[in-house]
Structure formats: C-alpha cells, structure tokens
Amino acid sequence: MCGRFVVARVGSELVGALRVDLESDDLPAPSYNVAPTSLVAIVLDSTKTEPPTRRLETARWGLVPAWAKDPSIGSRAFNARSEELEDKPMFRTSLEKRRAVVPTSGYYEWKQVDGAKIPHYIHPADGSPLFMAGLYEWWKNPALADDDPVRWMLSFTILTRDSIGPLGSNHDRMPLFLDPDHADAWLDPTTDNVRDVLDAAIDAAPAVAETLDVYAVSRAVGNVRNNSTELIEPVPR
C-alpha cells in the first residue's frame, strides 16, 4: 500500500493549485496503472535559487538513496511509514531536506470481498487532483561518465499513515494526503520545524480522506501491461 495509482492528467492541469514555476520538458504521459519503478511527475522546491523554485520533475517511483550501489533497492522503497521516518537512515535526511508532493488522480487498493481480493479505485469525487506527501533523492550512477545526461536519477517514495473511516475497510494504511495549504508547508525547504509540518500533515489527512469516493474496478488493473481509462470504470459488485 499504496502500490498502484493513476495520473490521468499532466502538467499545469494537474498541479495548478501548487503554483509550479517550472515544468520539465520530458514529463511522462498519463497513466492509469502506475506501478513501482514507473516514471511519473512530482513537485519539489529547488534550493538552488532564492527564493526556492517550485518544479515539476520526472522521477522514478521507489526511493534510491545516494549511498545505494545500484537502483534495485528502490523497488522495495515505494512507500514509507510516516511515523517511522526519523528512525530510518534511508529516509531521515530526505525528510529534513528533500520533501515532495506526488500529484495523482487516485489510487488502487485491493479489498477482501467474499473471500476474493477485489481492486477498488479511491479518488476525489469531484475529479480534482489528489496530492500525496513524498520524499525524493538524487542518485548518481557510478558506471556512467560525468558528462552523461542520464547519470543522475531522481526517485521518490510515497508516505503512508494509519487508515481512517471507510478507507480502513480497504487497507490498514493509506497515503499521507495533503491539501494545497499543507502541501505548501510540506514543500518548503527552509523550514526548521519538519516534525511540526509532518505532524500537521498527518493530522489533516483524514479531512482529505473523507472527501474520497471508492468503488470496485476490473481485476485487469492487476496486470501492469494493462493501461487504459477502462481500468478506472466501476464494475458491478
């Protein structure tokens, strides 16, 4: 959890509420079946400018820390428990310095129904973007030359917290949702009160969760090769 999500729109249409300054020119196409190791767009604040520049960048899902020997570790780090970040060396530095927002249209969760696991689509009922808190890292591939344009890889993880309300019947964990105001505070790289910002986001997430719609969808979403709008259409229970 959260192991699959949807990005039905890209660019400013998806992140208008976050006031992005710069958009990468190689943003991935919309996807209805994003899985770990996929490339998607994330929002981050760059500290290389003053004031920081808010950017929409392409990143690989599954956090690869700077000290990793290869990117394979990222396939196991696509989620991070928000209450354990400060205790995990893999996430501690990212929490302090490299926080991101992952803009989505919604995500999938598998629910036990009459002895079978049925995928459900969880998303804002009004079609607005669903923002998830994340952390990002830059990893340098030691096998490539210094001037190779793909030597640096941007990766990210999605934070989770205990589920509340109806979402608890789908899974005991849910993404750490952010409303636009908390997203601004979460992205701010100059804050000295990271713990306060994290706690505020955890406390506010249930209000976002209560606005979400949930319905069963086709089992076809279980195959990552399937990727079409049909995946988010409701099916009879």
PDB file of C-alpha atoms in Angstrom:
ATOM      1  CA  MET A   1       0.000   0.000   0.000  1.00  0.00           C
ATOM      2  CA  CYS A   2      -0.049   2.348  -1.924  1.00  0.00           C
ATOM      3  CA  GLY A   3       1.206   0.120  -4.768  1.00  0.00           C
ATOM      4  CA  ARG A   4      -0.674   1.390  -7.830  1.00  0.00           C
ATOM      5  CA  PHE A   5      -2.044   4.783  -8.740  1.00  0.00           C
ATOM      6  CA  VAL A   6      -3.426   6.864 -11.588  1.00  0.00           C
ATOM      7  CA  VAL A   7      -2.218  10.064 -13.253  1.00  0.00           C
ATOM      8  CA  ALA A   8      -4.903  10.942 -15.785  1.00  0.00           C
ATOM      9  CA  ARG A   9      -3.642  14.476 -16.434  1.00  0.00           C
ATOM     10  CA  VAL A  10      -0.193  16.014 -16.688  1.00  0.00           C
ATOM     11  CA  GLY A  11       1.475  19.405 -16.364  1.00  0.00           C
ATOM     12  CA  SER A  12      -0.213  22.526 -15.052  1.00  0.00           C
ATOM     13  CA  GLU A  13      -3.643  20.925 -15.429  1.00  0.00           C
ATOM     14  CA  LEU A  14      -2.675  18.502 -12.672  1.00  0.00           C
ATOM     15  CA  VAL A  15      -0.791  20.797 -10.298  1.00  0.00           C
ATOM     16  CA  GLY A  16      -2.337  24.240 -10.808  1.00  0.00           C
ATOM     17  CA  ALA A  17      -3.171  24.559  -7.107  1.00  0.00           C
ATOM     18  CA  LEU A  18       0.513  24.172  -6.195  1.00  0.00           C
ATOM     19  CA  ARG A  19       1.737  27.135  -8.274  1.00  0.00           C
ATOM     20  CA  VAL A  20       4.601  25.375 -10.057  1.00  0.00           C
ATOM     21  CA  ASP A  21       7.236  27.714 -11.504  1.00  0.00           C
ATOM     22  CA  LEU A  22       8.932  25.329 -13.940  1.00  0.00           C
ATOM     23  CA  GLU A  23       7.786  22.165 -15.692  1.00  0.00           C
ATOM     24  CA  SER A  24      10.215  19.618 -17.072  1.00  0.00           C
ATOM     25  CA  ASP A  25      10.023  19.214 -20.844  1.00  0.00           C
ATOM     26  CA  ASP A  26      10.012  15.403 -20.599  1.00  0.00           C
ATOM     27  CA  LEU A  27       7.005  14.751 -18.358  1.00  0.00           C
ATOM     28  CA  PRO A  28       5.566  11.227 -18.665  1.00  0.00           C
ATOM     29  CA  ALA A  29       2.285  10.650 -20.460  1.00  0.00           C
ATOM     30  CA  PRO A  30      -0.901   9.986 -18.483  1.00  0.00           C
ATOM     31  CA  SER A  31      -1.071   6.511 -16.962  1.00  0.00           C
ATOM     32  CA  TYR A  32      -3.946   4.544 -15.473  1.00  0.00           C
ATOM     33  CA  ASN A  33      -1.731   1.871 -13.947  1.00  0.00           C
ATOM     34  CA  VAL A  34       1.370   3.403 -12.368  1.00  0.00           C
ATOM     35  CA  ALA A  35       3.466   0.734 -10.633  1.00  0.00           C
ATOM     36  CA  PRO A  36       6.748   0.900  -8.671  1.00  0.00           C
ATOM     37  CA  THR A  37       9.774   1.782 -10.864  1.00  0.00           C
ATOM     38  CA  SER A  38       7.468   3.729 -13.247  1.00  0.00           C
ATOM     39  CA  LEU A  39       8.329   7.305 -14.201  1.00  0.00           C
ATOM     40  CA  VAL A  40       5.865   9.958 -13.019  1.00  0.00           C
ATOM     41  CA  ALA A  41       5.876  13.685 -12.294  1.00  0.00           C
ATOM     42  CA  ILE A  42       6.500  15.002  -8.780  1.00  0.00           C
ATOM     43  CA  VAL A  43       6.620  18.515  -7.338  1.00  0.00           C
ATOM     44  CA  LEU A  44       9.655  19.738  -5.394  1.00  0.00           C
ATOM     45  CA  ASP A  45      11.170  23.042  -4.317  1.00  0.00           C
ATOM     46  CA  SER A  46      14.724  23.591  -5.552  1.00  0.00           C
ATOM     47  CA  THR A  47      17.035  25.329  -3.072  1.00  0.00           C
ATOM     48  CA  LYS A  48      19.481  26.351  -5.821  1.00  0.00           C
ATOM     49  CA  THR A  49      17.591  29.620  -6.241  1.00  0.00           C
ATOM     50  CA  GLU A  50      16.464  32.301  -3.792  1.00  0.00           C
ATOM     51  CA  PRO A  51      13.576  32.129  -3.240  1.00  0.00           C
ATOM     52  CA  PRO A  52      13.305  28.383  -3.976  1.00  0.00           C
ATOM     53  CA  THR A  53      11.924  27.440  -7.393  1.00  0.00           C
ATOM     54  CA  ARG A  54       8.983  25.055  -7.412  1.00  0.00           C
ATOM     55  CA  ARG A  55       9.455  22.456 -10.134  1.00  0.00           C
ATOM     56  CA  LEU A  56       7.501  19.624 -11.720  1.00  0.00           C
ATOM     57  CA  GLU A  57      10.066  16.923 -12.470  1.00  0.00           C
ATOM     58  CA  THR A  58      10.056  13.374 -13.817  1.00  0.00           C
ATOM     59  CA  ALA A  59      11.028  10.845 -11.150  1.00  0.00           C
ATOM     60  CA  ARG A  60      11.220   7.072 -10.687  1.00  0.00           C
ATOM     61  CA  TRP A  61       8.811   5.580  -8.147  1.00  0.00           C
ATOM     62  CA  GLY A  62      10.853   3.835  -5.456  1.00  0.00           C
ATOM     63  CA  LEU A  63      13.369   5.861  -3.459  1.00  0.00           C
ATOM     64  CA  VAL A  64      17.030   5.185  -4.224  1.00  0.00           C
ATOM     65  CA  PRO A  65      19.291   6.760  -1.564  1.00  0.00           C
ATOM     66  CA  ALA A  66      22.524   8.462  -2.591  1.00  0.00           C
ATOM     67  CA  TRP A  67      24.618   5.714  -0.954  1.00  0.00           C
ATOM     68  CA  ALA A  68      22.973   2.840  -2.869  1.00  0.00           C
ATOM     69  CA  LYS A  69      25.252   0.723  -5.077  1.00  0.00           C
ATOM     70  CA  ASP A  70      22.504   0.311  -7.674  1.00  0.00           C
ATOM     71  CA  PRO A  71      18.856   1.387  -8.091  1.00  0.00           C
ATOM     72  CA  SER A  72      17.343  -2.020  -7.305  1.00  0.00           C
ATOM     73  CA  ILE A  73      16.760  -1.006  -3.676  1.00  0.00           C
ATOM     74  CA  GLY A  74      14.094   1.411  -4.907  1.00  0.00           C
ATOM     75  CA  SER A  75      11.720  -1.397  -5.866  1.00  0.00           C
ATOM     76  CA  ARG A  76      11.266  -2.068  -2.132  1.00  0.00           C
ATOM     77  CA  ALA A  77      11.041   1.570  -1.044  1.00  0.00           C
ATOM     78  CA  PHE A  78       7.975   2.832  -2.876  1.00  0.00           C
ATOM     79  CA  ASN A  79       6.190   3.520   0.445  1.00  0.00           C
ATOM     80  CA  ALA A  80       7.482   4.855   3.781  1.00  0.00           C
ATOM     81  CA  ARG A  81       5.629   4.845   7.097  1.00  0.00           C
ATOM     82  CA  SER A  82       5.317   8.486   8.200  1.00  0.00           C
ATOM     83  CA  GLU A  83       5.631   7.653  11.905  1.00  0.00           C
ATOM     84  CA  GLU A  84       8.995   5.894  11.373  1.00  0.00           C
ATOM     85  CA  LEU A  85      10.830   8.327   9.085  1.00  0.00           C
ATOM     86  CA  GLU A  86      13.134   9.771  11.732  1.00  0.00           C
ATOM     87  CA  ASP A  87      14.167   6.285  12.836  1.00  0.00           C
ATOM     88  CA  LYS A  88      15.102   5.058   9.350  1.00  0.00           C
ATOM     89  CA  PRO A  89      18.510   6.141   7.953  1.00  0.00           C
ATOM     90  CA  MET A  90      17.143   5.612   4.457  1.00  0.00           C
ATOM     91  CA  PHE A  91      14.541   8.359   4.917  1.00  0.00           C
ATOM     92  CA  ARG A  92      15.855  10.617   7.684  1.00  0.00           C
ATOM     93  CA  THR A  93      17.887  13.007   5.508  1.00  0.00           C
ATOM     94  CA  SER A  94      15.187  13.192   2.843  1.00  0.00           C
ATOM     95  CA  LEU A  95      12.652  14.176   5.494  1.00  0.00           C
ATOM     96  CA  GLU A  96      14.866  17.057   6.576  1.00  0.00           C
ATOM     97  CA  LYS A  97      15.859  18.344   3.144  1.00  0.00           C
ATOM     98  CA  ARG A  98      14.063  16.670   0.238  1.00  0.00           C
ATOM     99  CA  ARG A  99      10.282  16.603   0.564  1.00  0.00           C
ATOM    100  CA  ALA A 100       7.994  16.230  -2.450  1.00  0.00           C
ATOM    101  CA  VAL A 101       4.340  16.199  -3.419  1.00  0.00           C
ATOM    102  CA  VAL A 102       3.124  13.401  -5.661  1.00  0.00           C
ATOM    103  CA  PRO A 103       0.112  14.657  -7.659  1.00  0.00           C
ATOM    104  CA  THR A 104      -2.273  11.861  -8.695  1.00  0.00           C
ATOM    105  CA  SER A 105      -5.818  11.342  -9.888  1.00  0.00           C
ATOM    106  CA  GLY A 106      -6.392   8.488  -7.432  1.00  0.00           C
ATOM    107  CA  TYR A 107      -5.020   5.110  -6.412  1.00  0.00           C
ATOM    108  CA  TYR A 108      -5.974   1.441  -6.256  1.00  0.00           C
ATOM    109  CA  GLU A 109      -6.377  -0.764  -3.226  1.00  0.00           C
ATOM    110  CA  TRP A 110      -7.360  -4.418  -3.053  1.00  0.00           C
ATOM    111  CA  LYS A 111     -10.198  -5.290  -0.653  1.00  0.00           C
ATOM    112  CA  GLN A 112     -11.246  -8.707   0.574  1.00  0.00           C
ATOM    113  CA  VAL A 113     -14.806  -9.326  -0.686  1.00  0.00           C
ATOM    114  CA  ASP A 114     -16.468 -12.719  -0.198  1.00  0.00           C
ATOM    115  CA  GLY A 115     -13.108 -14.448   0.014  1.00  0.00           C
ATOM    116  CA  ALA A 116     -11.607 -12.729  -3.032  1.00  0.00           C
ATOM    117  CA  LYS A 117      -9.368  -9.666  -3.363  1.00  0.00           C
ATOM    118  CA  ILE A 118     -11.159  -7.087  -5.486  1.00  0.00           C
ATOM    119  CA  PRO A 119      -9.372  -3.917  -6.685  1.00  0.00           C
ATOM    120  CA  HIS A 120     -11.025  -0.621  -5.735  1.00  0.00           C
ATOM    121  CA  TYR A 121     -10.353   2.850  -7.119  1.00  0.00           C
ATOM    122  CA  ILE A 122     -10.033   5.597  -4.486  1.00  0.00           C
ATOM    123  CA  HIS A 123     -10.196   9.156  -5.790  1.00  0.00           C
ATOM    124  CA  PRO A 124     -11.646  12.655  -5.258  1.00  0.00           C
ATOM    125  CA  ALA A 125     -15.334  12.582  -6.088  1.00  0.00           C
ATOM    126  CA  ASP A 126     -15.125  15.969  -7.833  1.00  0.00           C
ATOM    127  CA  GLY A 127     -12.258  14.947 -10.124  1.00  0.00           C
ATOM    128  CA  SER A 128      -9.733  17.285  -8.519  1.00  0.00           C
ATOM    129  CA  PRO A 129      -6.098  16.176  -8.080  1.00  0.00           C
ATOM    130  CA  LEU A 130      -5.179  14.048  -5.085  1.00  0.00           C
ATOM    131  CA  PHE A 131      -1.885  15.149  -3.526  1.00  0.00           C
ATOM    132  CA  MET A 132       0.278  12.674  -1.600  1.00  0.00           C
ATOM    133  CA  ALA A 133       3.252  13.519   0.596  1.00  0.00           C
ATOM    134  CA  GLY A 134       6.546  12.103  -0.590  1.00  0.00           C
ATOM    135  CA  LEU A 135      10.305  12.231  -0.195  1.00  0.00           C
ATOM    136  CA  TYR A 136      12.824  12.380  -3.021  1.00  0.00           C
ATOM    137  CA  GLU A 137      16.505  11.629  -3.588  1.00  0.00           C
ATOM    138  CA  TRP A 138      19.108  12.058  -6.324  1.00  0.00           C
ATOM    139  CA  TRP A 139      21.260   9.016  -7.124  1.00  0.00           C
ATOM    140  CA  LYS A 140      24.432   9.176  -9.226  1.00  0.00           C
ATOM    141  CA  ASN A 141      25.207   6.170 -11.405  1.00  0.00           C
ATOM    142  CA  PRO A 142      28.931   5.467 -10.900  1.00  0.00           C
ATOM    143  CA  ALA A 143      29.088   3.427 -14.110  1.00  0.00           C
ATOM    144  CA  LEU A 144      28.352   6.445 -16.315  1.00  0.00           C
ATOM    145  CA  ALA A 145      30.605   9.327 -17.330  1.00  0.00           C
ATOM    146  CA  ASP A 146      30.367  12.658 -15.521  1.00  0.00           C
ATOM    147  CA  ASP A 147      29.008  14.350 -18.641  1.00  0.00           C
ATOM    148  CA  ASP A 148      26.358  11.683 -19.322  1.00  0.00           C
ATOM    149  CA  PRO A 149      22.950  13.445 -19.151  1.00  0.00           C
ATOM    150  CA  VAL A 150      21.294  10.422 -17.521  1.00  0.00           C
ATOM    151  CA  ARG A 151      23.937   9.838 -14.848  1.00  0.00           C
ATOM    152  CA  TRP A 152      21.690  11.425 -12.192  1.00  0.00           C
ATOM    153  CA  MET A 153      18.398   9.715 -11.354  1.00  0.00           C
ATOM    154  CA  LEU A 154      15.579  11.351  -9.395  1.00  0.00           C
ATOM    155  CA  SER A 155      13.464   8.945  -7.335  1.00  0.00           C
ATOM    156  CA  PHE A 156      10.752   9.207  -4.697  1.00  0.00           C
ATOM    157  CA  THR A 157       8.654   7.362  -2.145  1.00  0.00           C
ATOM    158  CA  ILE A 158       5.049   7.941  -1.026  1.00  0.00           C
ATOM    159  CA  LEU A 159       4.385   8.362   2.696  1.00  0.00           C
ATOM    160  CA  THR A 160       1.615   6.438   4.456  1.00  0.00           C
ATOM    161  CA  ARG A 161      -0.274   6.638   7.746  1.00  0.00           C
ATOM    162  CA  ASP A 162      -2.971   4.644   9.543  1.00  0.00           C
ATOM    163  CA  SER A 163      -6.221   4.469   7.593  1.00  0.00           C
ATOM    164  CA  ILE A 164      -9.320   6.122   8.989  1.00  0.00           C
ATOM    165  CA  GLY A 165     -13.045   5.823   8.374  1.00  0.00           C
ATOM    166  CA  PRO A 166     -14.288   3.939   5.304  1.00  0.00           C
ATOM    167  CA  LEU A 167     -10.784   3.644   3.858  1.00  0.00           C
ATOM    168  CA  GLY A 168      -9.890   1.384   6.772  1.00  0.00           C
ATOM    169  CA  SER A 169     -12.036  -1.352   5.260  1.00  0.00           C
ATOM    170  CA  ASN A 170      -9.786  -1.408   2.187  1.00  0.00           C
ATOM    171  CA  HIS A 171      -6.422  -1.435   3.955  1.00  0.00           C
ATOM    172  CA  ASP A 172      -4.998  -0.568   7.367  1.00  0.00           C
ATOM    173  CA  ARG A 173      -2.719   2.027   5.742  1.00  0.00           C
ATOM    174  CA  MET A 174      -3.449   4.930   3.407  1.00  0.00           C
ATOM    175  CA  PRO A 175      -1.280   7.525   1.659  1.00  0.00           C
ATOM    176  CA  LEU A 176      -0.478  10.674   3.609  1.00  0.00           C
ATOM    177  CA  PHE A 177      -2.835  13.005   1.745  1.00  0.00           C
ATOM    178  CA  LEU A 178      -2.143  16.749   1.557  1.00  0.00           C
ATOM    179  CA  ASP A 179      -4.499  19.629   0.929  1.00  0.00           C
ATOM    180  CA  PRO A 180      -2.922  22.563  -1.006  1.00  0.00           C
ATOM    181  CA  ASP A 181      -2.154  24.556   2.164  1.00  0.00           C
ATOM    182  CA  HIS A 182      -0.347  21.674   3.840  1.00  0.00           C
ATOM    183  CA  ALA A 183       1.361  20.882   0.535  1.00  0.00           C
ATOM    184  CA  ASP A 184       2.925  24.359   0.544  1.00  0.00           C
ATOM    185  CA  ALA A 185       4.266  23.891   4.051  1.00  0.00           C
ATOM    186  CA  TRP A 186       5.459  20.366   3.244  1.00  0.00           C
ATOM    187  CA  LEU A 187       7.436  21.529   0.208  1.00  0.00           C
ATOM    188  CA  ASP A 188       9.104  24.497   1.926  1.00  0.00           C
ATOM    189  CA  PRO A 189      12.822  23.518   2.133  1.00  0.00           C
ATOM    190  CA  THR A 190      13.641  26.380   4.501  1.00  0.00           C
ATOM    191  CA  THR A 191      11.507  25.229   7.423  1.00  0.00           C
ATOM    192  CA  ASP A 192      13.189  24.484  10.742  1.00  0.00           C
ATOM    193  CA  ASN A 193      10.176  22.637  12.108  1.00  0.00           C
ATOM    194  CA  VAL A 194       9.978  19.489   9.983  1.00  0.00           C
ATOM    195  CA  ARG A 195       8.431  17.461  12.802  1.00  0.00           C
ATOM    196  CA  ASP A 196       5.667  20.046  13.236  1.00  0.00           C
ATOM    197  CA  VAL A 197       4.988  20.104   9.486  1.00  0.00           C
ATOM    198  CA  LEU A 198       4.825  16.302   9.368  1.00  0.00           C
ATOM    199  CA  ASP A 199       2.514  16.102  12.390  1.00  0.00           C
ATOM    200  CA  ALA A 200       0.225  18.754  10.899  1.00  0.00           C
ATOM    201  CA  ALA A 201       0.025  16.800   7.633  1.00  0.00           C
ATOM    202  CA  ILE A 202      -0.744  13.551   9.476  1.00  0.00           C
ATOM    203  CA  ASP A 203      -3.493  15.262  11.487  1.00  0.00           C
ATOM    204  CA  ALA A 204      -5.047  16.921   8.416  1.00  0.00           C
ATOM    205  CA  ALA A 205      -5.011  13.864   6.133  1.00  0.00           C
ATOM    206  CA  PRO A 206      -8.323  12.418   7.455  1.00  0.00           C
ATOM    207  CA  ALA A 207     -10.198  15.514   6.256  1.00  0.00           C
ATOM    208  CA  VAL A 208      -8.994  14.818   2.699  1.00  0.00           C
ATOM    209  CA  ALA A 209      -9.763  11.099   3.060  1.00  0.00           C
ATOM    210  CA  GLU A 210     -13.383  11.849   3.944  1.00  0.00           C
ATOM    211  CA  THR A 211     -13.924  13.518   0.549  1.00  0.00           C
ATOM    212  CA  LEU A 212     -12.822  10.485  -1.477  1.00  0.00           C
ATOM    213  CA  ASP A 213     -15.027   8.149  -3.457  1.00  0.00           C
ATOM    214  CA  VAL A 214     -14.393   4.387  -3.545  1.00  0.00           C
ATOM    215  CA  TYR A 215     -15.740   1.766  -5.937  1.00  0.00           C
ATOM    216  CA  ALA A 216     -14.753  -1.640  -7.331  1.00  0.00           C
ATOM    217  CA  VAL A 217     -12.944  -1.819 -10.676  1.00  0.00           C
ATOM    218  CA  SER A 218     -11.798  -4.514 -13.064  1.00  0.00           C
ATOM    219  CA  ARG A 219      -9.221  -7.075 -11.980  1.00  0.00           C
ATOM    220  CA  ALA A 220      -7.357  -6.137 -15.154  1.00  0.00           C
ATOM    221  CA  VAL A 221      -5.538  -3.492 -13.113  1.00  0.00           C
ATOM    222  CA  GLY A 222      -3.558  -6.325 -11.548  1.00  0.00           C
ATOM    223  CA  ASN A 223      -1.569  -6.678 -14.777  1.00  0.00           C
ATOM    224  CA  VAL A 224       0.812  -3.724 -15.228  1.00  0.00           C
ATOM    225  CA  ARG A 225       0.637  -4.156 -19.005  1.00  0.00           C
ATOM    226  CA  ASN A 226      -2.984  -3.004 -18.924  1.00  0.00           C
ATOM    227  CA  ASN A 227      -3.193   0.771 -19.110  1.00  0.00           C
ATOM    228  CA  SER A 228      -6.393   2.450 -20.271  1.00  0.00           C
ATOM    229  CA  THR A 229      -9.311   4.501 -18.982  1.00  0.00           C
ATOM    230  CA  GLU A 230     -11.316   1.272 -18.653  1.00  0.00           C
ATOM    231  CA  LEU A 231      -9.301   0.460 -15.524  1.00  0.00           C
ATOM    232  CA  ILE A 232     -10.981   3.253 -13.540  1.00  0.00           C
ATOM    233  CA  GLU A 233     -14.526   2.479 -14.639  1.00  0.00           C
ATOM    234  CA  PRO A 234     -16.756   0.988 -11.896  1.00  0.00           C
ATOM    235  CA  VAL A 235     -17.829  -2.628 -12.190  1.00  0.00           C
ATOM    236  CA  PRO A 236     -20.829  -4.311 -10.542  1.00  0.00           C
ATOM    237  CA  ARG A 237     -20.062  -5.844  -7.161  1.00  0.00           C
TER     238      ARG A 237
END
